[in-house]
C-alpha cells in the first residue's frame, strides 16, 4: 500500500508531548467556563420531537411564550435554508 501523506507529526507514542495550557493548569491560573459569572444570563432550551424522522405538522408556542422568563422562541421558520 502506497504512502499518500506524511504522518510523521502524528507519531507521538513514546515521545514527550508538550501539553497546551499545562502550565496554567498546574499553577491554578487556567480559566474554565465555570469560572465566568454574569448577573443576567440567558439560558437556552432545545426541544426536540421524541419521534425520529417525524414531520411536525403544527407547532403551537403560544402557551410557552407566556411563561415567566421566556425571551424568545425560535422555530425551524427562523433558521434559513432547508431544515
PDB file of N, CA and C in Angstrom:
ATOM      1  N   UNK A   1       0.851  -1.189   0.000  1.00  0.00           N
ATOM      2  CA  UNK A   1       0.000   0.000   0.000  1.00  0.00           C
ATOM      3  C   UNK A   1       0.887   1.239   0.000  1.00  0.00           C
ATOM      4  N   UNK A   2       0.630   2.162  -0.888  1.00  0.00           N
ATOM      5  CA  UNK A   2       1.443   3.360  -1.029  1.00  0.00           C
ATOM      6  C   UNK A   2       1.166   4.376   0.055  1.00  0.00           C
ATOM      7  N   UNK A   3       2.154   5.205   0.325  1.00  0.00           N
ATOM      8  CA  UNK A   3       2.003   6.258   1.326  1.00  0.00           C
ATOM      9  C   UNK A   3       1.581   7.540   0.616  1.00  0.00           C
ATOM     10  N   UNK A   4       0.402   8.045   0.950  1.00  0.00           N
ATOM     11  CA  UNK A   4      -0.148   9.214   0.272  1.00  0.00           C
ATOM     12  C   UNK A   4       0.089  10.518   1.020  1.00  0.00           C
ATOM     13  N   UNK A   5       0.464  10.431   2.288  1.00  0.00           N
ATOM     14  CA  UNK A   5       0.640  11.646   3.074  1.00  0.00           C
ATOM     15  C   UNK A   5       1.702  11.403   4.140  1.00  0.00           C
ATOM     16  N   UNK A   6       2.221  12.475   4.692  1.00  0.00           N
ATOM     17  CA  UNK A   6       3.252  12.391   5.729  1.00  0.00           C
ATOM     18  C   UNK A   6       2.574  12.385   7.088  1.00  0.00           C
ATOM     19  N   UNK A   7       2.637  11.247   7.782  1.00  0.00           N
ATOM     20  CA  UNK A   7       2.010  11.172   9.101  1.00  0.00           C
ATOM     21  C   UNK A   7       3.050  11.196  10.218  1.00  0.00           C
ATOM     22  N   UNK A   8       4.290  11.591   9.907  1.00  0.00           N
ATOM     23  CA  UNK A   8       5.330  11.627  10.932  1.00  0.00           C
ATOM     24  C   UNK A   8       5.002  12.570  12.093  1.00  0.00           C
ATOM     25  N   UNK A   9       4.304  13.705  11.874  1.00  0.00           N
ATOM     26  CA  UNK A   9       3.948  14.535  13.031  1.00  0.00           C
ATOM     27  C   UNK A   9       2.977  13.829  13.982  1.00  0.00           C
ATOM     28  N   UNK A  10       2.309  12.780  13.511  1.00  0.00           N
ATOM     29  CA  UNK A  10       1.336  12.079  14.342  1.00  0.00           C
ATOM     30  C   UNK A  10       1.973  10.980  15.183  1.00  0.00           C
ATOM     31  N   UNK A  11       3.222  10.677  14.946  1.00  0.00           N
ATOM     32  CA  UNK A  11       3.895   9.597  15.671  1.00  0.00           C
ATOM     33  C   UNK A  11       4.406  10.139  17.004  1.00  0.00           C
ATOM     34  N   UNK A  12       3.607  10.008  18.039  1.00  0.00           N
ATOM     35  CA  UNK A  12       3.949  10.566  19.342  1.00  0.00           C
ATOM     36  C   UNK A  12       4.093   9.503  20.422  1.00  0.00           C
ATOM     37  N   UNK A  13       3.797   8.251  20.105  1.00  0.00           N
ATOM     38  CA  UNK A  13       3.917   7.189  21.102  1.00  0.00           C
ATOM     39  C   UNK A  13       5.373   7.069  21.521  1.00  0.00           C
ATOM     40  N   UNK A  14       5.612   7.123  22.835  1.00  0.00           N
ATOM     41  CA  UNK A  14       6.967   7.016  23.362  1.00  0.00           C
ATOM     42  C   UNK A  14       7.731   8.320  23.357  1.00  0.00           C
ATOM     43  N   UNK A  15       7.102   9.403  22.926  1.00  0.00           N
ATOM     44  CA  UNK A  15       7.770  10.702  22.885  1.00  0.00           C
ATOM     45  C   UNK A  15       7.123  11.651  23.882  1.00  0.00           C
ATOM     46  N   UNK A  16       7.884  12.612  24.333  1.00  0.00           N
ATOM     47  CA  UNK A  16       7.367  13.646  25.217  1.00  0.00           C
ATOM     48  C   UNK A  16       6.568  14.647  24.377  1.00  0.00           C
ATOM     49  N   UNK A  17       5.357  14.923  24.807  1.00  0.00           N
ATOM     50  CA  UNK A  17       4.488  15.836  24.069  1.00  0.00           C
ATOM     51  C   UNK A  17       4.179  17.036  24.955  1.00  0.00           C
ATOM     52  N   UNK A  18       4.420  18.234  24.433  1.00  0.00           N
ATOM     53  CA  UNK A  18       4.110  19.446  25.186  1.00  0.00           C
ATOM     54  C   UNK A  18       2.598  19.641  25.194  1.00  0.00           C
ATOM     55  N   UNK A  19       2.035  19.750  26.372  1.00  0.00           N
ATOM     56  CA  UNK A  19       0.593  19.932  26.526  1.00  0.00           C
ATOM     57  C   UNK A  19       0.262  21.425  26.533  1.00  0.00           C
ATOM     58  N   UNK A  20      -0.644  21.817  25.681  1.00  0.00           N
ATOM     59  CA  UNK A  20      -1.067  23.214  25.620  1.00  0.00           C
ATOM     60  C   UNK A  20      -1.873  23.536  26.875  1.00  0.00           C
ATOM     61  N   UNK A  21      -1.498  24.591  27.563  1.00  0.00           N
ATOM     62  CA  UNK A  21      -2.220  25.016  28.754  1.00  0.00           C
ATOM     63  C   UNK A  21      -1.839  24.276  30.023  1.00  0.00           C
ATOM     64  N   UNK A  22      -0.858  23.377  29.957  1.00  0.00           N
ATOM     65  CA  UNK A  22      -0.482  22.587  31.133  1.00  0.00           C
ATOM     66  C   UNK A  22       0.044  23.467  32.260  1.00  0.00           C
ATOM     67  N   UNK A  23       0.901  24.419  31.932  1.00  0.00           N
ATOM     68  CA  UNK A  23       1.481  25.284  32.958  1.00  0.00           C
ATOM     69  C   UNK A  23       0.394  26.078  33.679  1.00  0.00           C
ATOM     70  N   UNK A  24      -0.555  26.630  32.926  1.00  0.00           N
ATOM     71  CA  UNK A  24      -1.645  27.393  33.536  1.00  0.00           C
ATOM     72  C   UNK A  24      -2.478  26.510  34.465  1.00  0.00           C
ATOM     73  N   UNK A  25      -2.692  25.268  34.078  1.00  0.00           N
ATOM     74  CA  UNK A  25      -3.470  24.352  34.926  1.00  0.00           C
ATOM     75  C   UNK A  25      -2.712  24.021  36.204  1.00  0.00           C
ATOM     76  N   UNK A  26      -1.421  23.732  36.088  1.00  0.00           N
ATOM     77  CA  UNK A  26      -0.609  23.380  37.251  1.00  0.00           C
ATOM     78  C   UNK A  26      -0.523  24.548  38.224  1.00  0.00           C
ATOM     79  N   UNK A  27      -0.426  25.752  37.705  1.00  0.00           N
ATOM     80  CA  UNK A  27      -0.322  26.938  38.556  1.00  0.00           C
ATOM     81  C   UNK A  27      -1.676  27.423  39.066  1.00  0.00           C
ATOM     82  N   UNK A  28      -2.755  26.791  38.602  1.00  0.00           N
ATOM     83  CA  UNK A  28      -4.089  27.202  39.030  1.00  0.00           C
ATOM     84  C   UNK A  28      -4.567  28.473  38.366  1.00  0.00           C
ATOM     85  N   UNK A  29      -3.948  28.841  37.254  1.00  0.00           N
ATOM     86  CA  UNK A  29      -4.307  30.074  36.556  1.00  0.00           C
ATOM     87  C   UNK A  29      -5.212  29.846  35.356  1.00  0.00           C
ATOM     88  N   UNK A  30      -5.462  28.600  35.012  1.00  0.00           N
ATOM     89  CA  UNK A  30      -6.302  28.300  33.849  1.00  0.00           C
ATOM     90  C   UNK A  30      -7.741  28.720  34.133  1.00  0.00           C
ATOM     91  N   UNK A  31      -8.404  29.231  33.113  1.00  0.00           N
ATOM     92  CA  UNK A  31      -9.802  29.634  33.250  1.00  0.00           C
ATOM     93  C   UNK A  31     -10.687  28.627  32.541  1.00  0.00           C
ATOM     94  N   UNK A  32     -11.739  28.226  33.217  1.00  0.00           N
ATOM     95  CA  UNK A  32     -12.704  27.284  32.678  1.00  0.00           C
ATOM     96  C   UNK A  32     -14.058  27.976  32.584  1.00  0.00           C
ATOM     97  N   UNK A  33     -14.969  27.409  31.829  1.00  0.00           N
ATOM     98  CA  UNK A  33     -16.275  28.047  31.622  1.00  0.00           C
ATOM     99  C   UNK A  33     -17.010  28.275  32.938  1.00  0.00           C
ATOM    100  N   UNK A  34     -16.781  27.431  33.931  1.00  0.00           N
ATOM    101  CA  UNK A  34     -17.461  27.584  35.217  1.00  0.00           C
ATOM    102  C   UNK A  34     -16.884  28.745  36.034  1.00  0.00           C
ATOM    103  N   UNK A  35     -15.770  29.295  35.596  1.00  0.00           N
ATOM    104  CA  UNK A  35     -15.147  30.416  36.295  1.00  0.00           C
ATOM    105  C   UNK A  35     -15.752  31.761  35.923  1.00  0.00           C
ATOM    106  N   UNK A  36     -16.569  31.802  34.897  1.00  0.00           N
ATOM    107  CA  UNK A  36     -17.153  33.052  34.428  1.00  0.00           C
ATOM    108  C   UNK A  36     -18.558  33.224  34.991  1.00  0.00           C
ATOM    109  N   UNK A  37     -18.857  34.413  35.470  1.00  0.00           N
ATOM    110  CA  UNK A  37     -20.158  34.701  36.065  1.00  0.00           C
ATOM    111  C   UNK A  37     -20.785  35.909  35.378  1.00  0.00           C
ATOM    112  N   UNK A  38     -22.108  35.926  35.346  1.00  0.00           N
ATOM    113  CA  UNK A  38     -22.835  37.052  34.767  1.00  0.00           C
ATOM    114  C   UNK A  38     -24.084  37.291  35.602  1.00  0.00           C
ATOM    115  N   UNK A  39     -24.417  38.559  35.792  1.00  0.00           N
ATOM    116  CA  UNK A  39     -25.611  38.886  36.568  1.00  0.00           C
ATOM    117  C   UNK A  39     -26.878  38.479  35.829  1.00  0.00           C
ATOM    118  N   UNK A  40     -26.932  38.814  34.574  1.00  0.00           N
ATOM    119  CA  UNK A  40     -28.108  38.488  33.768  1.00  0.00           C
ATOM    120  C   UNK A  40     -27.675  37.539  32.661  1.00  0.00           C
ATOM    121  N   UNK A  41     -27.929  36.266  32.873  1.00  0.00           N
ATOM    122  CA  UNK A  41     -27.503  35.271  31.898  1.00  0.00           C
ATOM    123  C   UNK A  41     -28.734  34.668  31.231  1.00  0.00           C
ATOM    124  N   UNK A  42     -28.620  34.416  29.958  1.00  0.00           N
ATOM    125  CA  UNK A  42     -29.724  33.861  29.190  1.00  0.00           C
ATOM    126  C   UNK A  42     -29.474  32.374  28.970  1.00  0.00           C
ATOM    127  N   UNK A  43     -30.442  31.556  29.327  1.00  0.00           N
ATOM    128  CA  UNK A  43     -30.325  30.107  29.153  1.00  0.00           C
ATOM    129  C   UNK A  43     -31.090  29.681  27.909  1.00  0.00           C
ATOM    130  N   UNK A  44     -30.660  28.607  27.318  1.00  0.00           N
ATOM    131  CA  UNK A  44     -31.270  28.087  26.099  1.00  0.00           C
ATOM    132  C   UNK A  44     -31.814  26.690  26.361  1.00  0.00           C
ATOM    133  N   UNK A  45     -32.990  26.427  25.881  1.00  0.00           N
ATOM    134  CA  UNK A  45     -33.601  25.098  25.993  1.00  0.00           C
ATOM    135  C   UNK A  45     -33.966  24.645  24.591  1.00  0.00           C
ATOM    136  N   UNK A  46     -33.479  23.486  24.192  1.00  0.00           N
ATOM    137  CA  UNK A  46     -33.798  22.929  22.880  1.00  0.00           C
ATOM    138  C   UNK A  46     -34.789  21.797  23.075  1.00  0.00           C
ATOM    139  N   UNK A  47     -35.915  21.906  22.413  1.00  0.00           N
ATOM    140  CA  UNK A  47     -36.944  20.869  22.468  1.00  0.00           C
ATOM    141  C   UNK A  47     -36.951  20.133  21.149  1.00  0.00           C
ATOM    142  N   UNK A  48     -36.892  18.816  21.224  1.00  0.00           N
ATOM    143  CA  UNK A  48     -36.894  18.001  20.010  1.00  0.00           C
ATOM    144  C   UNK A  48     -38.054  17.025  20.052  1.00  0.00           C
ATOM    145  N   UNK A  49     -38.438  16.572  18.900  1.00  0.00           N
ATOM    146  CA  UNK A  49     -39.511  15.592  18.804  1.00  0.00           C
ATOM    147  C   UNK A  49     -39.032  14.261  19.374  1.00  0.00           C
ATOM    148  N   UNK A  50     -39.868  13.574  20.139  1.00  0.00           N
ATOM    149  CA  UNK A  50     -39.480  12.253  20.648  1.00  0.00           C
ATOM    150  C   UNK A  50     -39.501  11.184  19.553  1.00  0.00           C
ATOM    151  N   UNK A  51     -40.036  11.515  18.406  1.00  0.00           N
ATOM    152  CA  UNK A  51     -40.121  10.571  17.285  1.00  0.00           C
ATOM    153  C   UNK A  51     -39.002  10.870  16.285  1.00  0.00           C
ATOM    154  N   UNK A  52     -38.237   9.849  15.935  1.00  0.00           N
ATOM    155  CA  UNK A  52     -37.162  10.011  14.957  1.00  0.00           C
ATOM    156  C   UNK A  52     -37.740  10.241  13.565  1.00  0.00           C
ATOM    157  N   UNK A  53     -37.179  11.175  12.845  1.00  0.00           N
ATOM    158  CA  UNK A  53     -37.561  11.485  11.458  1.00  0.00           C
ATOM    159  C   UNK A  53     -39.040  11.855  11.324  1.00  0.00           C
ATOM    160  N   UNK A  54     -39.633  12.329  12.410  1.00  0.00           N
ATOM    161  CA  UNK A  54     -41.045  12.720  12.362  1.00  0.00           C
ATOM    162  C   UNK A  54     -41.179  14.072  11.674  1.00  0.00           C
ATOM    163  N   UNK A  55     -42.258  14.253  10.989  1.00  0.00           N
ATOM    164  CA  UNK A  55     -42.553  15.534  10.349  1.00  0.00           C
ATOM    165  C   UNK A  55     -43.551  16.259  11.249  1.00  0.00           C
ATOM    166  N   UNK A  56     -43.167  17.421  11.742  1.00  0.00           N
ATOM    167  CA  UNK A  56     -44.034  18.192  12.632  1.00  0.00           C
ATOM    168  C   UNK A  56     -44.980  19.004  11.767  1.00  0.00           C
ATOM    169  N   UNK A  57     -46.264  18.701  11.878  1.00  0.00           N
ATOM    170  CA  UNK A  57     -47.273  19.347  11.041  1.00  0.00           C
ATOM    171  C   UNK A  57     -47.657  20.724  11.579  1.00  0.00           C
ATOM    172  N   UNK A  58     -47.693  20.870  12.896  1.00  0.00           N
ATOM    173  CA  UNK A  58     -48.083  22.144  13.501  1.00  0.00           C
ATOM    174  C   UNK A  58     -47.365  22.300  14.834  1.00  0.00           C
ATOM    175  N   UNK A  59     -47.148  23.548  15.215  1.00  0.00           N
ATOM    176  CA  UNK A  59     -46.459  23.831  16.462  1.00  0.00           C
ATOM    177  C   UNK A  59     -47.107  25.052  17.095  1.00  0.00           C
ATOM    178  N   UNK A  60     -47.674  24.871  18.286  1.00  0.00           N
ATOM    179  CA  UNK A  60     -48.324  25.972  18.993  1.00  0.00           C
ATOM    180  C   UNK A  60     -47.415  26.400  20.146  1.00  0.00           C
ATOM    181  N   UNK A  61     -46.806  27.555  20.016  1.00  0.00           N
ATOM    182  CA  UNK A  61     -45.874  28.032  21.035  1.00  0.00           C
ATOM    183  C   UNK A  61     -46.479  29.142  21.895  1.00  0.00           C
ATOM    184  N   UNK A  62     -47.768  29.398  21.746  1.00  0.00           N
ATOM    185  CA  UNK A  62     -48.415  30.499  22.465  1.00  0.00           C
ATOM    186  C   UNK A  62     -48.307  30.327  23.978  1.00  0.00           C
ATOM    187  N   UNK A  63     -48.612  29.139  24.486  1.00  0.00           N
ATOM    188  CA  UNK A  63     -48.572  28.905  25.931  1.00  0.00           C
ATOM    189  C   UNK A  63     -47.136  29.023  26.457  1.00  0.00           C
ATOM    190  N   UNK A  64     -46.190  28.495  25.712  1.00  0.00           N
ATOM    191  CA  UNK A  64     -44.790  28.570  26.133  1.00  0.00           C
ATOM    192  C   UNK A  64     -44.296  30.012  26.147  1.00  0.00           C
ATOM    193  N   UNK A  65     -44.741  30.816  25.197  1.00  0.00           N
ATOM    194  CA  UNK A  65     -44.283  32.206  25.117  1.00  0.00           C
ATOM    195  C   UNK A  65     -44.792  33.052  26.280  1.00  0.00           C
ATOM    196  N   UNK A  66     -45.833  32.597  26.962  1.00  0.00           N
ATOM    197  CA  UNK A  66     -46.401  33.338  28.091  1.00  0.00           C
ATOM    198  C   UNK A  66     -45.728  32.987  29.418  1.00  0.00           C
ATOM    199  N   UNK A  67     -44.836  32.008  29.417  1.00  0.00           N
ATOM    200  CA  UNK A  67     -44.174  31.595  30.650  1.00  0.00           C
ATOM    201  C   UNK A  67     -43.198  32.673  31.120  1.00  0.00           C
ATOM    202  N   UNK A  68     -43.078  32.806  32.425  1.00  0.00           N
ATOM    203  CA  UNK A  68     -42.189  33.796  33.022  1.00  0.00           C
ATOM    204  C   UNK A  68     -40.747  33.524  32.594  1.00  0.00           C
ATOM    205  N   UNK A  69     -40.065  34.555  32.157  1.00  0.00           N
ATOM    206  CA  UNK A  69     -38.658  34.445  31.798  1.00  0.00           C
ATOM    207  C   UNK A  69     -38.382  34.106  30.343  1.00  0.00           C
ATOM    208  N   UNK A  70     -39.410  33.748  29.590  1.00  0.00           N
ATOM    209  CA  UNK A  70     -39.200  33.413  28.179  1.00  0.00           C
ATOM    210  C   UNK A  70     -38.931  34.699  27.408  1.00  0.00           C
ATOM    211  N   UNK A  71     -37.793  34.759  26.750  1.00  0.00           N
ATOM    212  CA  UNK A  71     -37.405  35.944  25.989  1.00  0.00           C
ATOM    213  C   UNK A  71     -37.820  35.795  24.537  1.00  0.00           C
ATOM    214  N   UNK A  72     -37.552  34.624  23.963  1.00  0.00           N
ATOM    215  CA  UNK A  72     -37.872  34.403  22.556  1.00  0.00           C
ATOM    216  C   UNK A  72     -37.967  32.913  22.286  1.00  0.00           C
ATOM    217  N   UNK A  73     -38.819  32.559  21.348  1.00  0.00           N
ATOM    218  CA  UNK A  73     -38.953  31.177  20.908  1.00  0.00           C
ATOM    219  C   UNK A  73     -38.577  31.128  19.439  1.00  0.00           C
ATOM    220  N   UNK A  74     -37.625  30.281  19.123  1.00  0.00           N
ATOM    221  CA  UNK A  74     -37.180  30.108  17.743  1.00  0.00           C
ATOM    222  C   UNK A  74     -37.677  28.763  17.233  1.00  0.00           C
ATOM    223  N   UNK A  75     -38.134  28.749  16.007  1.00  0.00           N
ATOM    224  CA  UNK A  75     -38.576  27.508  15.374  1.00  0.00           C
ATOM    225  C   UNK A  75     -37.810  27.328  14.067  1.00  0.00           C
ATOM    226  N   UNK A  76     -38.113  26.268  13.357  1.00  0.00           N
ATOM    227  CA  UNK A  76     -37.446  25.997  12.080  1.00  0.00           C
ATOM    228  C   UNK A  76     -37.649  27.145  11.094  1.00  0.00           C
ATOM    229  N   UNK A  77     -38.738  27.871  11.224  1.00  0.00           N
ATOM    230  CA  UNK A  77     -39.001  29.003  10.324  1.00  0.00           C
ATOM    231  C   UNK A  77     -37.977  30.126  10.503  1.00  0.00           C
ATOM    232  N   UNK A  78     -37.342  30.168  11.672  1.00  0.00           N
ATOM    233  CA  UNK A  78     -36.352  31.208  11.958  1.00  0.00           C
ATOM    234  C   UNK A  78     -34.958  30.852  11.442  1.00  0.00           C
ATOM    235  N   UNK A  79     -34.779  29.623  11.003  1.00  0.00           N
ATOM    236  CA  UNK A  79     -33.478  29.161  10.520  1.00  0.00           C
ATOM    237  C   UNK A  79     -33.485  29.166   8.996  1.00  0.00           C
ATOM    238  N   UNK A  80     -32.572  29.901   8.383  1.00  0.00           N
ATOM    239  CA  UNK A  80     -32.567  29.940   6.918  1.00  0.00           C
ATOM    240  C   UNK A  80     -32.164  28.594   6.314  1.00  0.00           C
ATOM    241  N   UNK A  81     -32.666  28.343   5.139  1.00  0.00           N
ATOM    242  CA  UNK A  81     -32.332  27.105   4.438  1.00  0.00           C
ATOM    243  C   UNK A  81     -33.319  25.991   4.735  1.00  0.00           C
ATOM    244  N   UNK A  82     -32.995  24.804   4.223  1.00  0.00           N
ATOM    245  CA  UNK A  82     -33.867  23.644   4.418  1.00  0.00           C
ATOM    246  C   UNK A  82     -33.527  22.983   5.743  1.00  0.00           C
ATOM    247  N   UNK A  83     -34.521  22.789   6.577  1.00  0.00           N
ATOM    248  CA  UNK A  83     -34.296  22.127   7.861  1.00  0.00           C
ATOM    249  C   UNK A  83     -35.535  21.390   8.305  1.00  0.00           C
TER     250      UNK A  83
END
